[in-house]
Amino acid sequence: MSSGPGLAHLSLAGFAERLAERTPTPGGGSVAAYLVAVGSGLAAMAFRFSTGPKYSAVEPAMIQRAGALDGIRARALELVALDSAAYDAVTAAFGLPKGSEAEKARRVDAVQTAMRGALEIPLETMGSALAALRVSVEGASDINKNLASDFATGSWCLWSAAEAAALNVRINAASLADRELARSCLAECERIQRESAALAESSRASAARHLS
């Protein structure tokens, strides 16, 4: 079954059913991207509820932040399908013939090209999660306290997205022949993980203050 661009347009039940099928895609990478969309959506909702007369001092910034999160969410939904497509490309490359030396060489090149794609997508997913967390933290202290739990849930979704995507970065980096590129991607992966964890904790702490 093709992963296809239609993944983002499935119902929640349909997406869950596709995940449960005995097919490699969609898998964890697509779920990580979807978590970016979900987390961005929750944070944007919290910011939109932090407008009006009571929040007049912060309303312009809240509207701007919500708009930024909308952009991240839109790209994250594209990444849901792109991650599955990247994995499908790896599978297709491994399925190429390898009877002759020429075929073996073409297969190796195709596998490495596909591996680079499979590495780039989860790394972009991590970057999207981090970008959303940065926007979220900017307005965390000024959100409508009635949305504190939703906001915190969104932050944890974004942190989970970064952690889940990091697993795919590490797995694919291990298969990359270009070790310099692999090391560079792993270093970026670790940097994003550290910052994402710190930002998510900051968001959680802000939400906890609203709930106390």
mmCIF file with all atom_site columns, C-alpha atoms in Angstrom:
data_model
loop_
_atom_site.group_PDB
_atom_site.id
_atom_site.type_symbol
_atom_site.label_atom_id
_atom_site.label_alt_id
_atom_site.label_comp_id
_atom_site.label_asym_id
_atom_site.label_entity_id
_atom_site.label_seq_id
_atom_site.pdbx_PDB_ins_code
_atom_site.Cartn_x
_atom_site.Cartn_y
_atom_site.Cartn_z
_atom_site.occupancy
_atom_site.B_iso_or_equiv
_atom_site.pdbx_formal_charge
_atom_site.auth_seq_id
_atom_site.auth_comp_id
_atom_site.auth_asym_id
_atom_site.auth_atom_id
_atom_site.pdbx_PDB_model_num
ATOM 1   C CA . MET A 1 1   ? 0.000  0.000  0.000   1.00 0.00 ? 1   MET A CA 1
ATOM 2   C CA . SER A 1 2   ? 1.427  3.352  -0.985  1.00 0.00 ? 2   SER A CA 1
ATOM 3   C CA . SER A 1 3   ? 2.114  5.852  1.778   1.00 0.00 ? 3   SER A CA 1
ATOM 4   C CA . GLY A 1 4   ? 1.250  8.722  -0.591  1.00 0.00 ? 4   GLY A CA 1
ATOM 5   C CA . PRO A 1 5   ? 0.490  12.362 0.083   1.00 0.00 ? 5   PRO A CA 1
ATOM 6   C CA . GLY A 1 6   ? -3.002 11.443 1.287   1.00 0.00 ? 6   GLY A CA 1
ATOM 7   C CA . LEU A 1 7   ? -1.820 10.437 4.749   1.00 0.00 ? 7   LEU A CA 1
ATOM 8   C CA . ALA A 1 8   ? -2.469 13.886 6.194   1.00 0.00 ? 8   ALA A CA 1
ATOM 9   C CA . HIS A 1 9   ? -6.039 13.771 4.897   1.00 0.00 ? 9   HIS A CA 1
ATOM 10  C CA . LEU A 1 10  ? -6.995 10.504 6.579   1.00 0.00 ? 10  LEU A CA 1
ATOM 11  C CA . SER A 1 11  ? -9.389 10.524 9.509   1.00 0.00 ? 11  SER A CA 1
ATOM 12  C CA . LEU A 1 12  ? -7.887 9.944  12.938  1.00 0.00 ? 12  LEU A CA 1
ATOM 13  C CA . ALA A 1 13  ? -9.284 6.403  12.881  1.00 0.00 ? 13  ALA A CA 1
ATOM 14  C CA . GLY A 1 14  ? -7.975 5.863  9.372   1.00 0.00 ? 14  GLY A CA 1
ATOM 15  C CA . PHE A 1 15  ? -4.469 7.020  10.262  1.00 0.00 ? 15  PHE A CA 1
ATOM 16  C CA . ALA A 1 16  ? -4.428 4.806  13.361  1.00 0.00 ? 16  ALA A CA 1
ATOM 17  C CA . GLU A 1 17  ? -5.562 1.866  11.248  1.00 0.00 ? 17  GLU A CA 1
ATOM 18  C CA . ARG A 1 18  ? -2.811 2.473  8.708   1.00 0.00 ? 18  ARG A CA 1
ATOM 19  C CA . LEU A 1 19  ? -0.265 2.525  11.521  1.00 0.00 ? 19  LEU A CA 1
ATOM 20  C CA . ALA A 1 20  ? -1.470 -0.854 12.754  1.00 0.00 ? 20  ALA A CA 1
ATOM 21  C CA . GLU A 1 21  ? -1.183 -2.577 9.364   1.00 0.00 ? 21  GLU A CA 1
ATOM 22  C CA . ARG A 1 22  ? 1.637  -5.013 8.613   1.00 0.00 ? 22  ARG A CA 1
ATOM 23  C CA . THR A 1 23  ? 3.393  -2.449 6.427   1.00 0.00 ? 23  THR A CA 1
ATOM 24  C CA . PRO A 1 24  ? 6.538  -0.456 7.229   1.00 0.00 ? 24  PRO A CA 1
ATOM 25  C CA . THR A 1 25  ? 4.909  2.874  6.423   1.00 0.00 ? 25  THR A CA 1
ATOM 26  C CA . PRO A 1 26  ? 3.505  4.982  7.889   1.00 0.00 ? 26  PRO A CA 1
ATOM 27  C CA . GLY A 1 27  ? 5.610  4.431  10.972  1.00 0.00 ? 27  GLY A CA 1
ATOM 28  C CA . GLY A 1 28  ? 7.310  6.249  13.799  1.00 0.00 ? 28  GLY A CA 1
ATOM 29  C CA . GLY A 1 29  ? 8.732  9.003  11.613  1.00 0.00 ? 29  GLY A CA 1
ATOM 30  C CA . SER A 1 30  ? 5.305  9.951  10.303  1.00 0.00 ? 30  SER A CA 1
ATOM 31  C CA . VAL A 1 31  ? 3.916  9.901  13.830  1.00 0.00 ? 31  VAL A CA 1
ATOM 32  C CA . ALA A 1 32  ? 6.734  12.192 14.973  1.00 0.00 ? 32  ALA A CA 1
ATOM 33  C CA . ALA A 1 33  ? 5.798  14.680 12.255  1.00 0.00 ? 33  ALA A CA 1
ATOM 34  C CA . TYR A 1 34  ? 2.126  14.413 13.185  1.00 0.00 ? 34  TYR A CA 1
ATOM 35  C CA . LEU A 1 35  ? 3.023  15.167 16.802  1.00 0.00 ? 35  LEU A CA 1
ATOM 36  C CA . VAL A 1 36  ? 4.615  18.404 15.615  1.00 0.00 ? 36  VAL A CA 1
ATOM 37  C CA . ALA A 1 37  ? 1.326  19.306 13.939  1.00 0.00 ? 37  ALA A CA 1
ATOM 38  C CA . VAL A 1 38  ? -0.687 18.395 17.037  1.00 0.00 ? 38  VAL A CA 1
ATOM 39  C CA . GLY A 1 39  ? 1.634  20.202 19.437  1.00 0.00 ? 39  GLY A CA 1
ATOM 40  C CA . SER A 1 40  ? 1.727  23.309 17.258  1.00 0.00 ? 40  SER A CA 1
ATOM 41  C CA . GLY A 1 41  ? -2.046 23.270 17.012  1.00 0.00 ? 41  GLY A CA 1
ATOM 42  C CA . LEU A 1 42  ? -2.541 23.119 20.775  1.00 0.00 ? 42  LEU A CA 1
ATOM 43  C CA . ALA A 1 43  ? -0.089 25.943 21.399  1.00 0.00 ? 43  ALA A CA 1
ATOM 44  C CA . ALA A 1 44  ? -1.742 28.064 18.701  1.00 0.00 ? 44  ALA A CA 1
ATOM 45  C CA . MET A 1 45  ? -5.136 27.441 20.288  1.00 0.00 ? 45  MET A CA 1
ATOM 46  C CA . ALA A 1 46  ? -3.813 28.562 23.683  1.00 0.00 ? 46  ALA A CA 1
ATOM 47  C CA . PHE A 1 47  ? -2.425 31.734 22.144  1.00 0.00 ? 47  PHE A CA 1
ATOM 48  C CA . ARG A 1 48  ? -5.695 32.509 20.353  1.00 0.00 ? 48  ARG A CA 1
ATOM 49  C CA . PHE A 1 49  ? -7.551 32.193 23.650  1.00 0.00 ? 49  PHE A CA 1
ATOM 50  C CA . SER A 1 50  ? -5.064 34.691 25.101  1.00 0.00 ? 50  SER A CA 1
ATOM 51  C CA . THR A 1 51  ? -6.536 37.650 23.217  1.00 0.00 ? 51  THR A CA 1
ATOM 52  C CA . GLY A 1 52  ? -9.264 40.186 23.859  1.00 0.00 ? 52  GLY A CA 1
ATOM 53  C CA . PRO A 1 53  ? -9.593 43.078 26.330  1.00 0.00 ? 53  PRO A CA 1
ATOM 54  C CA . LYS A 1 54  ? -8.040 41.180 29.214  1.00 0.00 ? 54  LYS A CA 1
ATOM 55  C CA . TYR A 1 55  ? -4.969 40.381 27.115  1.00 0.00 ? 55  TYR A CA 1
ATOM 56  C CA . SER A 1 56  ? -4.746 43.591 25.093  1.00 0.00 ? 56  SER A CA 1
ATOM 57  C CA . ALA A 1 57  ? -1.110 44.144 26.073  1.00 0.00 ? 57  ALA A CA 1
ATOM 58  C CA . VAL A 1 58  ? -0.008 40.800 24.627  1.00 0.00 ? 58  VAL A CA 1
ATOM 59  C CA . GLU A 1 59  ? -2.668 40.225 21.957  1.00 0.00 ? 59  GLU A CA 1
ATOM 60  C CA . PRO A 1 60  ? -0.580 41.338 18.934  1.00 0.00 ? 60  PRO A CA 1
ATOM 61  C CA . ALA A 1 61  ? 2.269  39.048 19.948  1.00 0.00 ? 61  ALA A CA 1
ATOM 62  C CA . MET A 1 62  ? -0.116 36.160 20.636  1.00 0.00 ? 62  MET A CA 1
ATOM 63  C CA . ILE A 1 63  ? -1.734 36.504 17.211  1.00 0.00 ? 63  ILE A CA 1
ATOM 64  C CA . GLN A 1 64  ? 1.680  36.608 15.581  1.00 0.00 ? 64  GLN A CA 1
ATOM 65  C CA . ARG A 1 65  ? 2.811  33.502 17.468  1.00 0.00 ? 65  ARG A CA 1
ATOM 66  C CA . ALA A 1 66  ? -0.329 31.612 16.533  1.00 0.00 ? 66  ALA A CA 1
ATOM 67  C CA . GLY A 1 67  ? 0.281  32.468 12.886  1.00 0.00 ? 67  GLY A CA 1
ATOM 68  C CA . ALA A 1 68  ? 3.864  31.238 13.094  1.00 0.00 ? 68  ALA A CA 1
ATOM 69  C CA . LEU A 1 69  ? 2.665  27.973 14.613  1.00 0.00 ? 69  LEU A CA 1
ATOM 70  C CA . ASP A 1 70  ? 0.117  27.596 11.821  1.00 0.00 ? 70  ASP A CA 1
ATOM 71  C CA . GLY A 1 71  ? 2.972  27.663 9.323   1.00 0.00 ? 71  GLY A CA 1
ATOM 72  C CA . ILE A 1 72  ? 4.927  25.044 11.264  1.00 0.00 ? 72  ILE A CA 1
ATOM 73  C CA . ARG A 1 73  ? 1.818  22.870 11.512  1.00 0.00 ? 73  ARG A CA 1
ATOM 74  C CA . ALA A 1 74  ? 1.225  23.034 7.758   1.00 0.00 ? 74  ALA A CA 1
ATOM 75  C CA . ARG A 1 75  ? 4.761  21.901 6.995   1.00 0.00 ? 75  ARG A CA 1
ATOM 76  C CA . ALA A 1 76  ? 4.588  19.175 9.647   1.00 0.00 ? 76  ALA A CA 1
ATOM 77  C CA . LEU A 1 77  ? 1.558  17.675 7.925   1.00 0.00 ? 77  LEU A CA 1
ATOM 78  C CA . GLU A 1 78  ? 3.586  17.531 4.708   1.00 0.00 ? 78  GLU A CA 1
ATOM 79  C CA . LEU A 1 79  ? 6.375  15.795 6.606   1.00 0.00 ? 79  LEU A CA 1
ATOM 80  C CA . VAL A 1 80  ? 3.949  13.054 7.676   1.00 0.00 ? 80  VAL A CA 1
ATOM 81  C CA . ALA A 1 81  ? 3.765  11.853 4.074   1.00 0.00 ? 81  ALA A CA 1
ATOM 82  C CA . LEU A 1 82  ? 7.341  12.794 3.169   1.00 0.00 ? 82  LEU A CA 1
ATOM 83  C CA . ASP A 1 83  ? 8.765  10.633 5.956   1.00 0.00 ? 83  ASP A CA 1
ATOM 84  C CA . SER A 1 84  ? 6.863  7.592  4.737   1.00 0.00 ? 84  SER A CA 1
ATOM 85  C CA . ALA A 1 85  ? 7.879  8.316  1.142   1.00 0.00 ? 85  ALA A CA 1
ATOM 86  C CA . ALA A 1 86  ? 11.528 8.563  2.197   1.00 0.00 ? 86  ALA A CA 1
ATOM 87  C CA . TYR A 1 87  ? 11.392 5.156  3.849   1.00 0.00 ? 87  TYR A CA 1
ATOM 88  C CA . ASP A 1 88  ? 9.608  3.690  0.840   1.00 0.00 ? 88  ASP A CA 1
ATOM 89  C CA . ALA A 1 89  ? 12.474 4.979  -1.331  1.00 0.00 ? 89  ALA A CA 1
ATOM 90  C CA . VAL A 1 90  ? 14.988 3.128  0.851   1.00 0.00 ? 90  VAL A CA 1
ATOM 91  C CA . THR A 1 91  ? 12.984 -0.079 0.545   1.00 0.00 ? 91  THR A CA 1
ATOM 92  C CA . ALA A 1 92  ? 12.785 0.334  -3.230  1.00 0.00 ? 92  ALA A CA 1
ATOM 93  C CA . ALA A 1 93  ? 16.540 0.924  -3.458  1.00 0.00 ? 93  ALA A CA 1
ATOM 94  C CA . PHE A 1 94  ? 17.320 -2.244 -1.510  1.00 0.00 ? 94  PHE A CA 1
ATOM 95  C CA . GLY A 1 95  ? 15.041 -4.120 -3.917  1.00 0.00 ? 95  GLY A CA 1
ATOM 96  C CA . LEU A 1 96  ? 17.080 -3.194 -6.986  1.00 0.00 ? 96  LEU A CA 1
ATOM 97  C CA . PRO A 1 97  ? 18.828 -6.041 -8.846  1.00 0.00 ? 97  PRO A CA 1
ATOM 98  C CA . LYS A 1 98  ? 22.388 -6.918 -7.859  1.00 0.00 ? 98  LYS A CA 1
ATOM 99  C CA . GLY A 1 99  ? 23.296 -9.672 -10.308 1.00 0.00 ? 99  GLY A CA 1
ATOM 100 C CA . SER A 1 100 ? 26.168 -7.890 -12.038 1.00 0.00 ? 100 SER A CA 1
ATOM 101 C CA . GLU A 1 101 ? 28.885 -5.563 -10.768 1.00 0.00 ? 101 GLU A CA 1
ATOM 102 C CA . ALA A 1 102 ? 27.224 -2.659 -12.574 1.00 0.00 ? 102 ALA A CA 1
ATOM 103 C CA . GLU A 1 103 ? 23.882 -3.466 -10.958 1.00 0.00 ? 103 GLU A CA 1
ATOM 104 C CA . LYS A 1 104 ? 25.536 -3.723 -7.566  1.00 0.00 ? 104 LYS A CA 1
ATOM 105 C CA . ALA A 1 105 ? 27.141 -0.299 -8.006  1.00 0.00 ? 105 ALA A CA 1
ATOM 106 C CA . ARG A 1 106 ? 23.834 1.276  -9.085  1.00 0.00 ? 106 ARG A CA 1
ATOM 107 C CA . ARG A 1 107 ? 22.109 -0.341 -6.123  1.00 0.00 ? 107 ARG A CA 1
ATOM 108 C CA . VAL A 1 108 ? 24.699 0.988  -3.660  1.00 0.00 ? 108 VAL A CA 1
ATOM 109 C CA . ASP A 1 109 ? 24.349 4.502  -5.065  1.00 0.00 ? 109 ASP A CA 1
ATOM 110 C CA . ALA A 1 110 ? 20.549 4.313  -4.946  1.00 0.00 ? 110 ALA A CA 1
ATOM 111 C CA . VAL A 1 111 ? 20.568 3.044  -1.361  1.00 0.00 ? 111 VAL A CA 1
ATOM 112 C CA . GLN A 1 112 ? 22.882 5.828  -0.198  1.00 0.00 ? 112 GLN A CA 1
ATOM 113 C CA . THR A 1 113 ? 20.830 8.499  -1.967  1.00 0.00 ? 113 THR A CA 1
ATOM 114 C CA . ALA A 1 114 ? 17.668 7.150  -0.363  1.00 0.00 ? 114 ALA A CA 1
ATOM 115 C CA . MET A 1 115 ? 19.368 6.969  3.029   1.00 0.00 ? 115 MET A CA 1
ATOM 116 C CA . ARG A 1 116 ? 20.287 10.640 2.839   1.00 0.00 ? 116 ARG A CA 1
ATOM 117 C CA . GLY A 1 117 ? 16.666 11.469 2.162   1.00 0.00 ? 117 GLY A CA 1
ATOM 118 C CA . ALA A 1 118 ? 15.541 9.258  5.029   1.00 0.00 ? 118 ALA A CA 1
ATOM 119 C CA . LEU A 1 119 ? 17.947 11.133 7.284   1.00 0.00 ? 119 LEU A CA 1
ATOM 120 C CA . GLU A 1 120 ? 17.001 14.635 6.167   1.00 0.00 ? 120 GLU A CA 1
ATOM 121 C CA . ILE A 1 121 ? 13.256 14.290 6.776   1.00 0.00 ? 121 ILE A CA 1
ATOM 122 C CA . PRO A 1 122 ? 13.372 13.302 10.481  1.00 0.00 ? 122 PRO A CA 1
ATOM 123 C CA . LEU A 1 123 ? 16.050 15.947 11.029  1.00 0.00 ? 123 LEU A CA 1
ATOM 124 C CA . GLU A 1 124 ? 13.684 18.516 9.546   1.00 0.00 ? 124 GLU A CA 1
ATOM 125 C CA . THR A 1 125 ? 10.936 17.146 11.785  1.00 0.00 ? 125 THR A CA 1
ATOM 126 C CA . MET A 1 126 ? 13.181 17.753 14.770  1.00 0.00 ? 126 MET A CA 1
ATOM 127 C CA . GLY A 1 127 ? 13.862 21.285 13.576  1.00 0.00 ? 127 GLY A CA 1
ATOM 128 C CA . SER A 1 128 ? 10.145 21.936 13.209  1.00 0.00 ? 128 SER A CA 1
ATOM 129 C CA . ALA A 1 129 ? 9.477  20.681 16.730  1.00 0.00 ? 129 ALA A CA 1
ATOM 130 C CA . LEU A 1 130 ? 12.215 22.936 18.067  1.00 0.00 ? 130 LEU A CA 1
ATOM 131 C CA . ALA A 1 131 ? 10.910 25.956 16.156  1.00 0.00 ? 131 ALA A CA 1
ATOM 132 C CA . ALA A 1 132 ? 7.430  25.397 17.576  1.00 0.00 ? 132 ALA A CA 1
ATOM 133 C CA . LEU A 1 133 ? 8.803  25.041 21.102  1.00 0.00 ? 133 LEU A CA 1
ATOM 134 C CA . ARG A 1 134 ? 10.710 28.294 20.754  1.00 0.00 ? 134 ARG A CA 1
ATOM 135 C CA . VAL A 1 135 ? 7.558  30.129 19.715  1.00 0.00 ? 135 VAL A CA 1
ATOM 136 C CA . SER A 1 136 ? 5.597  28.462 22.497  1.00 0.00 ? 136 SER A CA 1
ATOM 137 C CA . VAL A 1 137 ? 8.027  29.415 25.232  1.00 0.00 ? 137 VAL A CA 1
ATOM 138 C CA . GLU A 1 138 ? 7.979  33.057 24.122  1.00 0.00 ? 138 GLU A CA 1
ATOM 139 C CA . GLY A 1 139 ? 4.351  33.380 25.176  1.00 0.00 ? 139 GLY A CA 1
ATOM 140 C CA . ALA A 1 140 ? 4.117  30.743 27.892  1.00 0.00 ? 140 ALA A CA 1
ATOM 141 C CA . SER A 1 141 ? 4.006  33.164 30.824  1.00 0.00 ? 141 SER A CA 1
ATOM 142 C CA . ASP A 1 142 ? 1.171  35.229 29.328  1.00 0.00 ? 142 ASP A CA 1
ATOM 143 C CA . ILE A 1 143 ? -1.292 32.565 28.217  1.00 0.00 ? 143 ILE A CA 1
ATOM 144 C CA . ASN A 1 144 ? -4.858 32.343 29.415  1.00 0.00 ? 144 ASN A CA 1
ATOM 145 C CA . LYS A 1 145 ? -4.561 30.166 32.521  1.00 0.00 ? 145 LYS A CA 1
ATOM 146 C CA . ASN A 1 146 ? -7.647 28.196 31.472  1.00 0.00 ? 146 ASN A CA 1
ATOM 147 C CA . LEU A 1 147 ? -5.599 26.872 28.551  1.00 0.00 ? 147 LEU A CA 1
ATOM 148 C CA . ALA A 1 148 ? -2.572 25.925 30.653  1.00 0.00 ? 148 ALA A CA 1
ATOM 149 C CA . SER A 1 149 ? -3.142 22.182 30.468  1.00 0.00 ? 149 SER A CA 1
ATOM 150 C CA . ASP A 1 150 ? -3.716 22.282 26.691  1.00 0.00 ? 150 ASP A CA 1
ATOM 151 C CA . PHE A 1 151 ? -0.604 24.377 26.261  1.00 0.00 ? 151 PHE A CA 1
ATOM 152 C CA . ALA A 1 152 ? 1.496  22.002 28.359  1.00 0.00 ? 152 ALA A CA 1
ATOM 153 C CA . THR A 1 153 ? 0.152  19.014 26.441  1.00 0.00 ? 153 THR A CA 1
ATOM 154 C CA . GLY A 1 154 ? 1.213  20.686 23.204  1.00 0.00 ? 154 GLY A CA 1
ATOM 155 C CA . SER A 1 155 ? 4.693  21.289 24.565  1.00 0.00 ? 155 SER A CA 1
ATOM 156 C CA . TRP A 1 156 ? 5.075  17.645 25.530  1.00 0.00 ? 156 TRP A CA 1
ATOM 157 C CA . CYS A 1 157 ? 3.845  16.586 22.082  1.00 0.00 ? 157 CYS A CA 1
ATOM 158 C CA . LEU A 1 158 ? 6.551  18.734 20.521  1.00 0.00 ? 158 LEU A CA 1
ATOM 159 C CA . TRP A 1 159 ? 9.228  17.327 22.818  1.00 0.00 ? 159 TRP A CA 1
ATOM 160 C CA . SER A 1 160 ? 8.040  13.785 22.055  1.00 0.00 ? 160 SER A CA 1
ATOM 161 C CA . ALA A 1 161 ? 8.179  14.572 18.343  1.00 0.00 ? 161 ALA A CA 1
ATOM 162 C CA . ALA A 1 162 ? 11.808 15.653 18.618  1.00 0.00 ? 162 ALA A CA 1
ATOM 163 C CA . GLU A 1 163 ? 12.745 12.558 20.615  1.00 0.00 ? 163 GLU A CA 1
ATOM 164 C CA . ALA A 1 164 ? 10.931 10.196 18.256  1.00 0.00 ? 164 ALA A CA 1
ATOM 165 C CA . ALA A 1 165 ? 12.438 11.769 15.139  1.00 0.00 ? 165 ALA A CA 1
ATOM 166 C CA . ALA A 1 166 ? 15.881 11.584 16.750  1.00 0.00 ? 166 ALA A CA 1
ATOM 167 C CA . LEU A 1 167 ? 15.603 7.794  16.818  1.00 0.00 ? 167 LEU A CA 1
ATOM 168 C CA . ASN A 1 168 ? 15.166 7.756  13.047  1.00 0.00 ? 168 ASN A CA 1
ATOM 169 C CA . VAL A 1 169 ? 18.063 10.162 12.556  1.00 0.00 ? 169 VAL A CA 1
ATOM 170 C CA . ARG A 1 170 ? 20.334 7.865  14.542  1.00 0.00 ? 170 ARG A CA 1
ATOM 171 C CA . ILE A 1 171 ? 19.207 4.692  12.791  1.00 0.00 ? 171 ILE A CA 1
ATOM 172 C CA . ASN A 1 172 ? 19.653 6.149  9.316   1.00 0.00 ? 172 ASN A CA 1
ATOM 173 C CA . ALA A 1 173 ? 22.940 7.885  10.140  1.00 0.00 ? 173 ALA A CA 1
ATOM 174 C CA . ALA A 1 174 ? 24.409 4.500  11.049  1.00 0.00 ? 174 ALA A CA 1
ATOM 175 C CA . SER A 1 175 ? 23.797 3.288  7.475   1.00 0.00 ? 175 SER A CA 1
ATOM 176 C CA . LEU A 1 176 ? 25.231 6.339  5.749   1.00 0.00 ? 176 LEU A CA 1
ATOM 177 C CA . ALA A 1 177 ? 28.532 5.795  3.925   1.00 0.00 ? 177 ALA A CA 1
ATOM 178 C CA . ASP A 1 178 ? 29.368 9.503  4.165   1.00 0.00 ? 178 ASP A CA 1
ATOM 179 C CA . ARG A 1 179 ? 30.555 9.431  7.755   1.00 0.00 ? 179 ARG A CA 1
ATOM 180 C CA . GLU A 1 180 ? 31.293 13.170 7.851   1.00 0.00 ? 180 GLU A CA 1
ATOM 181 C CA . LEU A 1 181 ? 27.683 13.924 6.924   1.00 0.00 ? 181 LEU A CA 1
ATOM 182 C CA . ALA A 1 182 ? 26.500 11.347 9.436   1.00 0.00 ? 182 ALA A CA 1
ATOM 183 C CA . ARG A 1 183 ? 28.527 12.952 12.231  1.00 0.00 ? 183 ARG A CA 1
ATOM 184 C CA . SER A 1 184 ? 27.253 16.403 11.316  1.00 0.00 ? 184 SER A CA 1
ATOM 185 C CA . CYS A 1 185 ? 23.631 15.227 11.373  1.00 0.00 ? 185 CYS A CA 1
ATOM 186 C CA . LEU A 1 186 ? 24.113 13.436 14.680  1.00 0.00 ? 186 LEU A CA 1
ATOM 187 C CA . ALA A 1 187 ? 25.654 16.539 16.235  1.00 0.00 ? 187 ALA A CA 1
ATOM 188 C CA . GLU A 1 188 ? 22.677 18.615 15.064  1.00 0.00 ? 188 GLU A CA 1
ATOM 189 C CA . CYS A 1 189 ? 20.325 15.930 16.365  1.00 0.00 ? 189 CYS A CA 1
ATOM 190 C CA . GLU A 1 190 ? 21.907 16.067 19.823  1.00 0.00 ? 190 GLU A CA 1
ATOM 191 C CA . ARG A 1 191 ? 21.805 19.859 19.874  1.00 0.00 ? 191 ARG A CA 1
ATOM 192 C CA . ILE A 1 192 ? 18.106 19.900 19.032  1.00 0.00 ? 192 ILE A CA 1
ATOM 193 C CA . GLN A 1 193 ? 17.364 17.253 21.642  1.00 0.00 ? 193 GLN A CA 1
ATOM 194 C CA . ARG A 1 194 ? 19.062 19.266 24.370  1.00 0.00 ? 194 ARG A CA 1
ATOM 195 C CA . GLU A 1 195 ? 17.341 22.528 23.494  1.00 0.00 ? 195 GLU A CA 1
ATOM 196 C CA . SER A 1 196 ? 13.953 20.866 22.983  1.00 0.00 ? 196 SER A CA 1
ATOM 197 C CA . ALA A 1 197 ? 14.121 19.202 26.378  1.00 0.00 ? 197 ALA A CA 1
ATOM 198 C CA . ALA A 1 198 ? 14.991 22.487 28.079  1.00 0.00 ? 198 ALA A CA 1
ATOM 199 C CA . LEU A 1 199 ? 12.223 24.397 26.290  1.00 0.00 ? 199 LEU A CA 1
ATOM 200 C CA . ALA A 1 200 ? 9.606  21.725 26.994  1.00 0.00 ? 200 ALA A CA 1
ATOM 201 C CA . GLU A 1 201 ? 10.485 21.779 30.674  1.00 0.00 ? 201 GLU A CA 1
ATOM 202 C CA . SER A 1 202 ? 10.256 25.575 30.691  1.00 0.00 ? 202 SER A CA 1
ATOM 203 C CA . SER A 1 203 ? 6.795  25.381 29.133  1.00 0.00 ? 203 SER A CA 1
ATOM 204 C CA . ARG A 1 204 ? 5.731  22.757 31.667  1.00 0.00 ? 204 ARG A CA 1
ATOM 205 C CA . ALA A 1 205 ? 6.910  24.940 34.515  1.00 0.00 ? 205 ALA A CA 1
ATOM 206 C CA . SER A 1 206 ? 4.999  27.953 33.159  1.00 0.00 ? 206 SER A CA 1
ATOM 207 C CA . ALA A 1 207 ? 1.842  25.868 32.827  1.00 0.00 ? 207 ALA A CA 1
ATOM 208 C CA . ALA A 1 208 ? 2.279  24.520 36.346  1.00 0.00 ? 208 ALA A CA 1
ATOM 209 C CA . ARG A 1 209 ? 2.370  28.061 37.717  1.00 0.00 ? 209 ARG A CA 1
ATOM 210 C CA . HIS A 1 210 ? -0.923 28.826 35.979  1.00 0.00 ? 210 HIS A CA 1
ATOM 211 C CA . LEU A 1 211 ? -2.475 25.674 37.427  1.00 0.00 ? 211 LEU A CA 1
ATOM 212 C CA . SER A 1 212 ? -1.316 26.200 41.025  1.00 0.00 ? 212 SER A CA 1
#
